[in-house]
Amino acid sequence: MMLTLQLLLLAGGVSVDLPAEAEATGATIMLGEIATLTGDDPEALKVVSNIELGYMPAPGYSRTLHRWKLERAVTLLAPDIEVKWTGESACRVEPVVEMIRATDLFETAHKAVRGLFNGEEVTIKATGIISDISVPRGAVAAVLRADLTHNKQRPGTWSVPVRVLVDGTPYHTAWIGLNVELYQELPVLLEPAPKGTKLTTTMFAVRRVRVEETNSQPLALSLLSDAVAVRAMPAGHVVTERDVERPLAVNANAPVRIEIVIGHIRASIEGRALQSGRIGDLVTVRIEATGKEIQATVTGREQVTRELKRAR
């Protein structure tokens, strides 16, 4: 109703001169961009100029708009404005083009994936050919946005969708192929280890290695002592959770030594484990002197550690 009242107040008419050819920007064609509008009433000119005429053709293509269809659209959307038409019977519209460089597409995908590996050593390279693309130019420069399908730190091949937004509206999606190489300092076997081998820390050396997959977590050196190989492993192998059976270091209802750490201060007290756990596991223990239950990390045979923050 407010729009109708506004249109009723528009006393002046508008003249529309339609050219045979025109260029326009944005994802939607506006009448004011392809035709010359004149009139004495600024509000009437604004209403007619902002009438949308549908989609913008893709770069390299054109769209023919027939005047009789435009007249019908104006009559429907601005029935109270008198419009006089001159010019051609049809107008061929082509988009003004903005070129999106292949390097920008790659950098957008690269930045998004690199952000998942914060603090890690990774090498990211493009796979295949990335081509420049052209899109209709909008009122402002096109925006590139990488929409990752997952946020897992995973080495290997990636296919990253990079959205091209024209005036805030998604216009095109470019799929960018990447290969991610992840390097970490990990313990590797110095010699082959047959199935059933009981591992010791002396069998390993910490080296910079390329991580091939992350479906199974590589084990830190502190977690490998006394672990038993459940499969044969070659020299240079990075041992993961799937490769070994790790013995329990703490048994439920058994006594444990609880080490309390506050900064550089360490104190040991007697306790009892309420859960079984392997080195590195978080278990619940009870302090014998007070009966208080706390959570602590298994750090050795019948030993757990609880770190506390120093009071300020």
PDB file of C-alpha atoms in Angstrom:
ATOM      1  CA  MET A   1       0.000   0.000   0.000  1.00  0.00           C
ATOM      2  CA  MET A   2       2.830   2.415   0.811  1.00  0.00           C
ATOM      3  CA  LEU A   3       4.392   1.766  -2.611  1.00  0.00           C
ATOM      4  CA  THR A   4       1.053   2.416  -4.310  1.00  0.00           C
ATOM      5  CA  LEU A   5       0.623   5.706  -2.454  1.00  0.00           C
ATOM      6  CA  GLN A   6       4.171   6.678  -3.389  1.00  0.00           C
ATOM      7  CA  LEU A   7       3.537   5.955  -7.051  1.00  0.00           C
ATOM      8  CA  LEU A   8       0.323   7.970  -6.995  1.00  0.00           C
ATOM      9  CA  LEU A   9       2.353  10.981  -5.920  1.00  0.00           C
ATOM     10  CA  LEU A  10       4.672  10.700  -8.911  1.00  0.00           C
ATOM     11  CA  ALA A  11       3.182  13.328 -11.188  1.00  0.00           C
ATOM     12  CA  GLY A  12       5.870  13.494 -13.879  1.00  0.00           C
ATOM     13  CA  GLY A  13       6.212  11.039 -16.739  1.00  0.00           C
ATOM     14  CA  VAL A  14       9.338   9.213 -17.882  1.00  0.00           C
ATOM     15  CA  SER A  15      10.760   8.820 -21.376  1.00  0.00           C
ATOM     16  CA  VAL A  16      12.669   5.628 -22.150  1.00  0.00           C
ATOM     17  CA  ASP A  17      14.951   5.489 -25.183  1.00  0.00           C
ATOM     18  CA  LEU A  18      15.953   1.887 -25.929  1.00  0.00           C
ATOM     19  CA  PRO A  19      19.239   1.340 -27.840  1.00  0.00           C
ATOM     20  CA  ALA A  20      19.954  -1.572 -30.165  1.00  0.00           C
ATOM     21  CA  GLU A  21      22.896  -2.698 -28.004  1.00  0.00           C
ATOM     22  CA  ALA A  22      23.994  -2.081 -24.426  1.00  0.00           C
ATOM     23  CA  GLU A  23      26.409  -3.273 -21.759  1.00  0.00           C
ATOM     24  CA  ALA A  24      25.435  -3.734 -18.123  1.00  0.00           C
ATOM     25  CA  THR A  25      26.980  -4.763 -14.809  1.00  0.00           C
ATOM     26  CA  GLY A  26      25.900  -7.039 -11.984  1.00  0.00           C
ATOM     27  CA  ALA A  27      24.082 -10.362 -11.940  1.00  0.00           C
ATOM     28  CA  THR A  28      20.695  -8.789 -12.803  1.00  0.00           C
ATOM     29  CA  ILE A  29      19.863  -6.413 -15.667  1.00  0.00           C
ATOM     30  CA  MET A  30      18.332  -3.090 -14.589  1.00  0.00           C
ATOM     31  CA  LEU A  31      16.345  -0.956 -17.054  1.00  0.00           C
ATOM     32  CA  GLY A  32      18.270   2.182 -16.115  1.00  0.00           C
ATOM     33  CA  GLU A  33      21.562   0.574 -17.151  1.00  0.00           C
ATOM     34  CA  ILE A  34      20.596  -0.318 -20.707  1.00  0.00           C
ATOM     35  CA  ALA A  35      18.253   2.545 -21.657  1.00  0.00           C
ATOM     36  CA  THR A  36      18.374   6.334 -21.489  1.00  0.00           C
ATOM     37  CA  LEU A  37      15.734   7.659 -19.088  1.00  0.00           C
ATOM     38  CA  THR A  38      14.606  11.280 -18.923  1.00  0.00           C
ATOM     39  CA  GLY A  39      11.926  13.039 -16.921  1.00  0.00           C
ATOM     40  CA  ASP A  40      11.218  15.863 -14.497  1.00  0.00           C
ATOM     41  CA  ASP A  41      10.377  13.742 -11.456  1.00  0.00           C
ATOM     42  CA  PRO A  42      13.449  12.198  -9.736  1.00  0.00           C
ATOM     43  CA  GLU A  43      11.335   9.676  -7.835  1.00  0.00           C
ATOM     44  CA  ALA A  44       9.620   8.456 -10.984  1.00  0.00           C
ATOM     45  CA  LEU A  45      12.986   8.140 -12.715  1.00  0.00           C
ATOM     46  CA  LYS A  46      14.347   6.133  -9.795  1.00  0.00           C
ATOM     47  CA  VAL A  47      11.406   3.718  -9.771  1.00  0.00           C
ATOM     48  CA  VAL A  48      11.590   3.033 -13.509  1.00  0.00           C
ATOM     49  CA  SER A  49      15.386   2.875 -13.543  1.00  0.00           C
ATOM     50  CA  ASN A  50      15.448   0.191 -10.819  1.00  0.00           C
ATOM     51  CA  ILE A  51      13.037  -2.173 -12.559  1.00  0.00           C
ATOM     52  CA  GLU A  52      14.740  -5.565 -12.855  1.00  0.00           C
ATOM     53  CA  LEU A  53      14.732  -7.297 -16.233  1.00  0.00           C
ATOM     54  CA  GLY A  54      16.036 -10.709 -15.246  1.00  0.00           C
ATOM     55  CA  TYR A  55      19.367 -12.474 -15.298  1.00  0.00           C
ATOM     56  CA  MET A  56      22.600 -11.200 -16.761  1.00  0.00           C
ATOM     57  CA  PRO A  57      23.991 -13.448 -19.517  1.00  0.00           C
ATOM     58  CA  ALA A  58      27.313 -15.173 -18.919  1.00  0.00           C
ATOM     59  CA  PRO A  59      30.478 -13.528 -20.237  1.00  0.00           C
ATOM     60  CA  GLY A  60      30.823 -14.256 -23.945  1.00  0.00           C
ATOM     61  CA  TYR A  61      27.052 -14.415 -24.400  1.00  0.00           C
ATOM     62  CA  SER A  62      24.305 -11.859 -24.961  1.00  0.00           C
ATOM     63  CA  ARG A  63      20.610 -11.577 -24.248  1.00  0.00           C
ATOM     64  CA  THR A  64      18.023  -9.897 -26.460  1.00  0.00           C
ATOM     65  CA  LEU A  65      15.312  -7.933 -24.659  1.00  0.00           C
ATOM     66  CA  HIS A  66      12.254  -7.076 -26.762  1.00  0.00           C
ATOM     67  CA  ARG A  67      10.680  -3.720 -26.125  1.00  0.00           C
ATOM     68  CA  TRP A  68       7.139  -5.045 -25.883  1.00  0.00           C
ATOM     69  CA  LYS A  69       8.206  -7.264 -22.970  1.00  0.00           C
ATOM     70  CA  LEU A  70       9.895  -4.332 -21.276  1.00  0.00           C
ATOM     71  CA  GLU A  71       6.769  -2.214 -21.711  1.00  0.00           C
ATOM     72  CA  ARG A  72       4.706  -4.937 -20.101  1.00  0.00           C
ATOM     73  CA  ALA A  73       7.141  -5.231 -17.166  1.00  0.00           C
ATOM     74  CA  VAL A  74       7.105  -1.471 -16.554  1.00  0.00           C
ATOM     75  CA  THR A  75       3.314  -1.336 -16.740  1.00  0.00           C
ATOM     76  CA  LEU A  76       3.087  -4.157 -14.218  1.00  0.00           C
ATOM     77  CA  LEU A  77       5.654  -2.776 -11.757  1.00  0.00           C
ATOM     78  CA  ALA A  78       4.979   0.961 -12.124  1.00  0.00           C
ATOM     79  CA  PRO A  79       1.352   1.226 -13.280  1.00  0.00           C
ATOM     80  CA  ASP A  80       0.903   4.814 -12.067  1.00  0.00           C
ATOM     81  CA  ILE A  81       3.852   6.269 -13.959  1.00  0.00           C
ATOM     82  CA  GLU A  82       3.292   7.461 -17.499  1.00  0.00           C
ATOM     83  CA  VAL A  83       6.098   6.076 -19.669  1.00  0.00           C
ATOM     84  CA  LYS A  84       6.881   7.090 -23.241  1.00  0.00           C
ATOM     85  CA  TRP A  85       8.987   4.708 -25.292  1.00  0.00           C
ATOM     86  CA  THR A  86      11.342   5.583 -28.142  1.00  0.00           C
ATOM     87  CA  GLY A  87      14.264   3.890 -29.848  1.00  0.00           C
ATOM     88  CA  GLU A  88      14.654   0.319 -31.026  1.00  0.00           C
ATOM     89  CA  SER A  89      12.229  -2.594 -30.872  1.00  0.00           C
ATOM     90  CA  ALA A  90      14.818  -4.784 -29.147  1.00  0.00           C
ATOM     91  CA  CYS A  91      18.106  -4.401 -27.284  1.00  0.00           C
ATOM     92  CA  ARG A  92      20.984  -6.902 -27.228  1.00  0.00           C
ATOM     93  CA  VAL A  93      22.606  -6.842 -23.791  1.00  0.00           C
ATOM     94  CA  GLU A  94      26.142  -8.022 -23.039  1.00  0.00           C
ATOM     95  CA  PRO A  95      27.761  -8.083 -19.591  1.00  0.00           C
ATOM     96  CA  VAL A  96      30.661  -5.868 -18.606  1.00  0.00           C
ATOM     97  CA  VAL A  97      33.273  -8.431 -17.625  1.00  0.00           C
ATOM     98  CA  GLU A  98      35.598  -8.737 -14.627  1.00  0.00           C
ATOM     99  CA  MET A  99      38.479 -11.192 -14.971  1.00  0.00           C
ATOM    100  CA  ILE A 100      39.237 -13.440 -11.994  1.00  0.00           C
ATOM    101  CA  ARG A 101      42.866 -14.535 -12.158  1.00  0.00           C
ATOM    102  CA  ALA A 102      43.868 -18.157 -11.670  1.00  0.00           C
ATOM    103  CA  THR A 103      46.452 -17.048  -9.099  1.00  0.00           C
ATOM    104  CA  ASP A 104      43.722 -15.461  -6.971  1.00  0.00           C
ATOM    105  CA  LEU A 105      41.627 -18.642  -7.119  1.00  0.00           C
ATOM    106  CA  PHE A 106      44.646 -20.700  -6.030  1.00  0.00           C
ATOM    107  CA  GLU A 107      45.583 -18.303  -3.216  1.00  0.00           C
ATOM    108  CA  THR A 108      42.018 -18.355  -1.859  1.00  0.00           C
ATOM    109  CA  ALA A 109      41.962 -22.159  -1.751  1.00  0.00           C
ATOM    110  CA  HIS A 110      45.544 -22.329  -0.435  1.00  0.00           C
ATOM    111  CA  LYS A 111      44.847 -19.902   2.420  1.00  0.00           C
ATOM    112  CA  ALA A 112      41.737 -21.793   3.541  1.00  0.00           C
ATOM    113  CA  VAL A 113      43.484 -25.175   3.637  1.00  0.00           C
ATOM    114  CA  ARG A 114      46.699 -23.787   5.147  1.00  0.00           C
ATOM    115  CA  GLY A 115      44.658 -22.303   7.982  1.00  0.00           C
ATOM    116  CA  LEU A 116      43.671 -25.807   9.119  1.00  0.00           C
ATOM    117  CA  PHE A 117      47.322 -26.755   9.676  1.00  0.00           C
ATOM    118  CA  ASN A 118      48.156 -23.982  12.126  1.00  0.00           C
ATOM    119  CA  GLY A 119      51.716 -24.438  13.359  1.00  0.00           C
ATOM    120  CA  GLU A 120      52.344 -27.516  11.190  1.00  0.00           C
ATOM    121  CA  GLU A 121      54.892 -27.827   8.399  1.00  0.00           C
ATOM    122  CA  VAL A 122      52.988 -28.319   5.159  1.00  0.00           C
ATOM    123  CA  THR A 123      53.614 -27.930   1.449  1.00  0.00           C
ATOM    124  CA  ILE A 124      50.560 -27.169  -0.679  1.00  0.00           C
ATOM    125  CA  LYS A 125      50.665 -27.357  -4.462  1.00  0.00           C
ATOM    126  CA  ALA A 126      48.045 -27.109  -7.189  1.00  0.00           C
ATOM    127  CA  THR A 127      47.071 -30.245  -9.082  1.00  0.00           C
ATOM    128  CA  GLY A 128      46.010 -29.789 -12.679  1.00  0.00           C
ATOM    129  CA  ILE A 129      45.498 -26.518 -14.501  1.00  0.00           C
ATOM    130  CA  ILE A 130      43.706 -23.550 -12.940  1.00  0.00           C
ATOM    131  CA  SER A 131      42.307 -21.161 -15.544  1.00  0.00           C
ATOM    132  CA  ASP A 132      41.275 -17.527 -15.370  1.00  0.00           C
ATOM    133  CA  ILE A 133      37.512 -17.058 -15.350  1.00  0.00           C
ATOM    134  CA  SER A 134      35.379 -14.089 -16.343  1.00  0.00           C
ATOM    135  CA  VAL A 135      32.246 -12.981 -14.511  1.00  0.00           C
ATOM    136  CA  PRO A 136      29.858 -10.049 -14.898  1.00  0.00           C
ATOM    137  CA  ARG A 137      31.297  -6.976 -13.222  1.00  0.00           C
ATOM    138  CA  GLY A 138      29.237  -5.773 -10.293  1.00  0.00           C
ATOM    139  CA  ALA A 139      28.995  -2.474  -8.464  1.00  0.00           C
ATOM    140  CA  VAL A 140      32.012  -3.607  -6.425  1.00  0.00           C
ATOM    141  CA  ALA A 141      34.815  -6.065  -7.140  1.00  0.00           C
ATOM    142  CA  ALA A 142      33.903  -9.736  -7.043  1.00  0.00           C
ATOM    143  CA  VAL A 143      34.610 -11.558  -3.779  1.00  0.00           C
ATOM    144  CA  LEU A 144      36.257 -14.993  -3.585  1.00  0.00           C
ATOM    145  CA  ARG A 145      35.296 -17.374  -0.768  1.00  0.00           C
ATOM    146  CA  ALA A 146      36.559 -20.903  -0.150  1.00  0.00           C
ATOM    147  CA  ASP A 147      33.883 -23.168   1.342  1.00  0.00           C
ATOM    148  CA  LEU A 148      35.736 -26.199   2.707  1.00  0.00           C
ATOM    149  CA  THR A 149      33.726 -29.415   2.850  1.00  0.00           C
ATOM    150  CA  HIS A 150      35.491 -30.457   6.090  1.00  0.00           C
ATOM    151  CA  ASN A 151      38.015 -29.048   8.564  1.00  0.00           C
ATOM    152  CA  LYS A 152      40.175 -32.106   9.215  1.00  0.00           C
ATOM    153  CA  GLN A 153      43.963 -31.820   9.055  1.00  0.00           C
ATOM    154  CA  ARG A 154      44.434 -34.334   6.255  1.00  0.00           C
ATOM    155  CA  PRO A 155      47.420 -34.731   3.927  1.00  0.00           C
ATOM    156  CA  GLY A 156      46.796 -35.831   0.355  1.00  0.00           C
ATOM    157  CA  THR A 157      44.570 -34.530  -2.413  1.00  0.00           C
ATOM    158  CA  TRP A 158      41.904 -31.879  -1.871  1.00  0.00           C
ATOM    159  CA  SER A 159      39.201 -30.429  -4.087  1.00  0.00           C
ATOM    160  CA  VAL A 160      38.343 -26.985  -2.750  1.00  0.00           C
ATOM    161  CA  PRO A 161      35.232 -25.100  -3.949  1.00  0.00           C
ATOM    162  CA  VAL A 162      35.964 -21.394  -4.394  1.00  0.00           C
ATOM    163  CA  ARG A 163      32.783 -19.323  -4.736  1.00  0.00           C
ATOM    164  CA  VAL A 164      32.815 -16.158  -6.827  1.00  0.00           C
ATOM    165  CA  LEU A 165      30.320 -13.637  -5.454  1.00  0.00           C
ATOM    166  CA  VAL A 166      29.095 -10.814  -7.680  1.00  0.00           C
ATOM    167  CA  ASP A 167      27.526  -8.037  -5.595  1.00  0.00           C
ATOM    168  CA  GLY A 168      27.248 -10.505  -2.718  1.00  0.00           C
ATOM    169  CA  THR A 169      25.441 -13.164  -4.763  1.00  0.00           C
ATOM    170  CA  PRO A 170      27.153 -16.499  -5.610  1.00  0.00           C
ATOM    171  CA  TYR A 171      27.689 -16.525  -9.373  1.00  0.00           C
ATOM    172  CA  HIS A 172      30.261 -19.233 -10.096  1.00  0.00           C
ATOM    173  CA  THR A 173      32.075 -22.038  -8.278  1.00  0.00           C
ATOM    174  CA  ALA A 174      35.620 -22.995  -9.292  1.00  0.00           C
ATOM    175  CA  TRP A 175      36.889 -26.327  -7.954  1.00  0.00           C
ATOM    176  CA  ILE A 176      40.594 -26.032  -7.151  1.00  0.00           C
ATOM    177  CA  GLY A 177      42.650 -29.212  -6.865  1.00  0.00           C
ATOM    178  CA  LEU A 178      45.405 -29.180  -4.237  1.00  0.00           C
ATOM    179  CA  ASN A 179      47.937 -31.671  -2.933  1.00  0.00           C
ATOM    180  CA  VAL A 180      48.933 -31.299   0.714  1.00  0.00           C
ATOM    181  CA  GLU A 181      52.182 -32.729   2.084  1.00  0.00           C
ATOM    182  CA  LEU A 182      52.440 -32.785   5.893  1.00  0.00           C
ATOM    183  CA  TYR A 183      55.791 -33.116   7.687  1.00  0.00           C
ATOM    184  CA  GLN A 184      56.273 -33.825  11.388  1.00  0.00           C
ATOM    185  CA  GLU A 185      59.052 -34.761  13.806  1.00  0.00           C
ATOM    186  CA  LEU A 186      58.112 -38.346  14.730  1.00  0.00           C
ATOM    187  CA  PRO A 187      59.831 -41.461  16.095  1.00  0.00           C
ATOM    188  CA  VAL A 188      60.684 -43.996  13.361  1.00  0.00           C
ATOM    189  CA  LEU A 189      61.915 -47.566  13.695  1.00  0.00           C
ATOM    190  CA  LEU A 190      65.654 -48.003  13.219  1.00  0.00           C
ATOM    191  CA  GLU A 191      65.308 -51.721  12.416  1.00  0.00           C
ATOM    192  CA  PRO A 192      62.475 -53.969  11.215  1.00  0.00           C
ATOM    193  CA  ALA A 193      60.166 -55.141  14.010  1.00  0.00           C
ATOM    194  CA  PRO A 194      58.477 -58.549  13.508  1.00  0.00           C
ATOM    195  CA  LYS A 195      54.991 -59.180  14.844  1.00  0.00           C
ATOM    196  CA  GLY A 196      55.085 -59.756  18.600  1.00  0.00           C
ATOM    197  CA  THR A 197      58.143 -57.564  19.193  1.00  0.00           C
ATOM    198  CA  LYS A 198      58.143 -55.748  22.526  1.00  0.00           C
ATOM    199  CA  LEU A 199      59.194 -52.213  21.702  1.00  0.00           C
ATOM    200  CA  THR A 200      61.635 -50.037  23.622  1.00  0.00           C
ATOM    201  CA  THR A 201      62.540 -46.393  23.135  1.00  0.00           C
ATOM    202  CA  THR A 202      66.055 -47.379  22.021  1.00  0.00           C
ATOM    203  CA  MET A 203      64.560 -48.909  18.869  1.00  0.00           C
ATOM    204  CA  PHE A 204      63.519 -45.468  17.595  1.00  0.00           C
ATOM    205  CA  ALA A 205      64.990 -42.191  16.388  1.00  0.00           C
ATOM    206  CA  VAL A 206      63.042 -38.965  16.032  1.00  0.00           C
ATOM    207  CA  ARG A 207      63.210 -37.687  12.458  1.00  0.00           C
ATOM    208  CA  ARG A 208      61.403 -35.313  10.142  1.00  0.00           C
ATOM    209  CA  VAL A 209      59.095 -37.484   8.064  1.00  0.00           C
ATOM    210  CA  ARG A 210      56.263 -37.001   5.632  1.00  0.00           C
ATOM    211  CA  VAL A 211      52.914 -38.065   7.112  1.00  0.00           C
ATOM    212  CA  GLU A 212      51.114 -40.134   4.494  1.00  0.00           C
ATOM    213  CA  GLU A 213      47.759 -40.485   6.245  1.00  0.00           C
ATOM    214  CA  THR A 214      46.071 -39.511   9.491  1.00  0.00           C
ATOM    215  CA  ASN A 215      43.446 -42.247   9.877  1.00  0.00           C
ATOM    216  CA  SER A 216      45.521 -43.645  12.738  1.00  0.00           C
ATOM    217  CA  GLN A 217      47.344 -41.384  15.184  1.00  0.00           C
ATOM    218  CA  PRO A 218      51.176 -41.653  15.249  1.00  0.00           C
ATOM    219  CA  LEU A 219      52.422 -42.473  18.749  1.00  0.00           C
ATOM    220  CA  ALA A 220      54.845 -40.247  20.632  1.00  0.00           C
ATOM    221  CA  LEU A 221      58.098 -41.788  21.831  1.00  0.00           C
ATOM    222  CA  SER A 222      56.884 -41.774  25.445  1.00  0.00           C
ATOM    223  CA  LEU A 223      53.932 -43.986  24.485  1.00  0.00           C
ATOM    224  CA  LEU A 224      55.952 -46.670  22.674  1.00  0.00           C
ATOM    225  CA  SER A 225      57.827 -48.204  25.605  1.00  0.00           C
ATOM    226  CA  ASP A 226      56.644 -51.796  26.316  1.00  0.00           C
ATOM    227  CA  ALA A 227      54.139 -51.687  23.448  1.00  0.00           C
ATOM    228  CA  VAL A 228      53.856 -54.975  21.503  1.00  0.00           C
ATOM    229  CA  ALA A 229      53.768 -55.033  17.694  1.00  0.00           C
ATOM    230  CA  VAL A 230      50.564 -56.587  16.334  1.00  0.00           C
ATOM    231  CA  ARG A 231      51.979 -56.642  12.788  1.00  0.00           C
ATOM    232  CA  ALA A 232      55.393 -56.716  11.161  1.00  0.00           C
ATOM    233  CA  MET A 233      56.819 -53.229  10.621  1.00  0.00           C
ATOM    234  CA  PRO A 234      59.752 -52.239   8.372  1.00  0.00           C
ATOM    235  CA  ALA A 235      62.655 -49.982   9.290  1.00  0.00           C
ATOM    236  CA  GLY A 236      61.718 -46.310   8.954  1.00  0.00           C
ATOM    237  CA  HIS A 237      58.080 -47.009   9.843  1.00  0.00           C
ATOM    238  CA  VAL A 238      56.118 -44.485  11.914  1.00  0.00           C
ATOM    239  CA  VAL A 239      54.258 -46.519  14.530  1.00  0.00           C
ATOM    240  CA  THR A 240      50.574 -45.696  14.974  1.00  0.00           C
ATOM    241  CA  GLU A 241      47.835 -46.846  17.320  1.00  0.00           C
ATOM    242  CA  ARG A 242      46.842 -49.605  14.889  1.00  0.00           C
ATOM    243  CA  ASP A 243      50.331 -51.126  14.835  1.00  0.00           C
ATOM    244  CA  VAL A 244      50.724 -52.027  18.507  1.00  0.00           C
ATOM    245  CA  GLU A 245      49.010 -53.256  21.617  1.00  0.00           C
ATOM    246  CA  ARG A 246      49.906 -50.987  24.498  1.00  0.00           C
ATOM    247  CA  PRO A 247      49.901 -52.540  28.000  1.00  0.00           C
ATOM    248  CA  LEU A 248      48.032 -51.051  30.911  1.00  0.00           C
ATOM    249  CA  ALA A 249      50.292 -48.940  33.100  1.00  0.00           C
ATOM    250  CA  VAL A 250      47.649 -48.362  35.771  1.00  0.00           C
ATOM    251  CA  ASN A 251      45.014 -50.859  36.909  1.00  0.00           C
ATOM    252  CA  ALA A 252      41.674 -50.026  38.491  1.00  0.00           C
ATOM    253  CA  ASN A 253      41.599 -50.380  42.312  1.00  0.00           C
ATOM    254  CA  ALA A 254      45.407 -50.637  42.421  1.00  0.00           C
ATOM    255  CA  PRO A 255      47.667 -48.223  44.337  1.00  0.00           C
ATOM    256  CA  VAL A 256      49.362 -45.445  42.366  1.00  0.00           C
ATOM    257  CA  ARG A 257      51.872 -42.709  42.998  1.00  0.00           C
ATOM    258  CA  ILE A 258      50.270 -39.297  42.313  1.00  0.00           C
ATOM    259  CA  GLU A 259      52.676 -36.534  41.321  1.00  0.00           C
ATOM    260  CA  ILE A 260      51.318 -33.016  41.779  1.00  0.00           C
ATOM    261  CA  VAL A 261      53.068 -30.370  39.662  1.00  0.00           C
ATOM    262  CA  ILE A 262      52.715 -26.626  40.318  1.00  0.00           C
ATOM    263  CA  GLY A 263      55.147 -24.719  38.146  1.00  0.00           C
ATOM    264  CA  HIS A 264      58.619 -25.959  39.150  1.00  0.00           C
ATOM    265  CA  ILE A 265      57.345 -27.544  42.369  1.00  0.00           C
ATOM    266  CA  ARG A 266      56.672 -31.295  42.427  1.00  0.00           C
ATOM    267  CA  ALA A 267      55.176 -33.356  45.244  1.00  0.00           C
ATOM    268  CA  SER A 268      54.272 -37.058  45.391  1.00  0.00           C
ATOM    269  CA  ILE A 269      51.413 -38.553  47.378  1.00  0.00           C
ATOM    270  CA  GLU A 270      49.824 -41.974  47.672  1.00  0.00           C
ATOM    271  CA  GLY A 271      46.594 -42.716  45.866  1.00  0.00           C
ATOM    272  CA  ARG A 272      44.413 -45.386  44.316  1.00  0.00           C
ATOM    273  CA  ALA A 273      43.360 -45.677  40.682  1.00  0.00           C
ATOM    274  CA  LEU A 274      39.625 -45.836  40.051  1.00  0.00           C
ATOM    275  CA  GLN A 275      40.167 -46.577  36.340  1.00  0.00           C
ATOM    276  CA  SER A 276      42.623 -48.571  34.275  1.00  0.00           C
ATOM    277  CA  GLY A 277      44.732 -46.698  31.742  1.00  0.00           C
ATOM    278  CA  ARG A 278      47.725 -46.709  29.427  1.00  0.00           C
ATOM    279  CA  ILE A 279      50.492 -44.117  29.332  1.00  0.00           C
ATOM    280  CA  GLY A 280      49.002 -40.861  28.108  1.00  0.00           C
ATOM    281  CA  ASP A 281      45.443 -41.707  29.211  1.00  0.00           C
ATOM    282  CA  LEU A 282      43.450 -39.479  31.573  1.00  0.00           C
ATOM    283  CA  VAL A 283      42.113 -41.483  34.536  1.00  0.00           C
ATOM    284  CA  THR A 284      40.340 -40.807  37.821  1.00  0.00           C
ATOM    285  CA  VAL A 285      42.311 -41.444  41.011  1.00  0.00           C
ATOM    286  CA  ARG A 286      41.607 -41.021  44.736  1.00  0.00           C
ATOM    287  CA  ILE A 287      44.040 -39.344  47.133  1.00  0.00           C
ATOM    288  CA  GLU A 288      44.453 -41.736  50.070  1.00  0.00           C
ATOM    289  CA  ALA A 289      45.007 -39.051  52.733  1.00  0.00           C
ATOM    290  CA  THR A 290      41.887 -37.011  51.945  1.00  0.00           C
ATOM    291  CA  GLY A 291      39.632 -39.270  49.892  1.00  0.00           C
ATOM    292  CA  LYS A 292      39.400 -36.559  47.216  1.00  0.00           C
ATOM    293  CA  GLU A 293      38.967 -37.770  43.646  1.00  0.00           C
ATOM    294  CA  ILE A 294      40.893 -36.040  40.848  1.00  0.00           C
ATOM    295  CA  GLN A 295      41.768 -36.681  37.230  1.00  0.00           C
ATOM    296  CA  ALA A 296      45.400 -37.246  36.291  1.00  0.00           C
ATOM    297  CA  THR A 297      47.440 -38.366  33.284  1.00  0.00           C
ATOM    298  CA  VAL A 298      49.133 -41.765  33.320  1.00  0.00           C
ATOM    299  CA  THR A 299      52.872 -41.068  32.987  1.00  0.00           C
ATOM    300  CA  GLY A 300      54.455 -44.395  33.970  1.00  0.00           C
ATOM    301  CA  ARG A 301      53.987 -47.757  35.589  1.00  0.00           C
ATOM    302  CA  GLU A 302      51.649 -47.189  38.573  1.00  0.00           C
ATOM    303  CA  GLN A 303      52.260 -43.453  38.271  1.00  0.00           C
ATOM    304  CA  VAL A 304      50.022 -40.514  37.335  1.00  0.00           C
ATOM    305  CA  THR A 305      50.621 -36.761  37.129  1.00  0.00           C
ATOM    306  CA  ARG A 306      48.301 -33.851  37.790  1.00  0.00           C
ATOM    307  CA  GLU A 307      49.411 -30.346  36.782  1.00  0.00           C
ATOM    308  CA  LEU A 308      47.895 -27.403  38.662  1.00  0.00           C
ATOM    309  CA  LYS A 309      48.046 -23.729  37.787  1.00  0.00           C
ATOM    310  CA  ARG A 310      49.962 -21.516  40.169  1.00  0.00           C
ATOM    311  CA  ALA A 311      47.635 -19.239  42.174  1.00  0.00           C
ATOM    312  CA  ARG A 312      48.033 -15.552  41.334  1.00  0.00           C
TER     313      ARG A 312
END
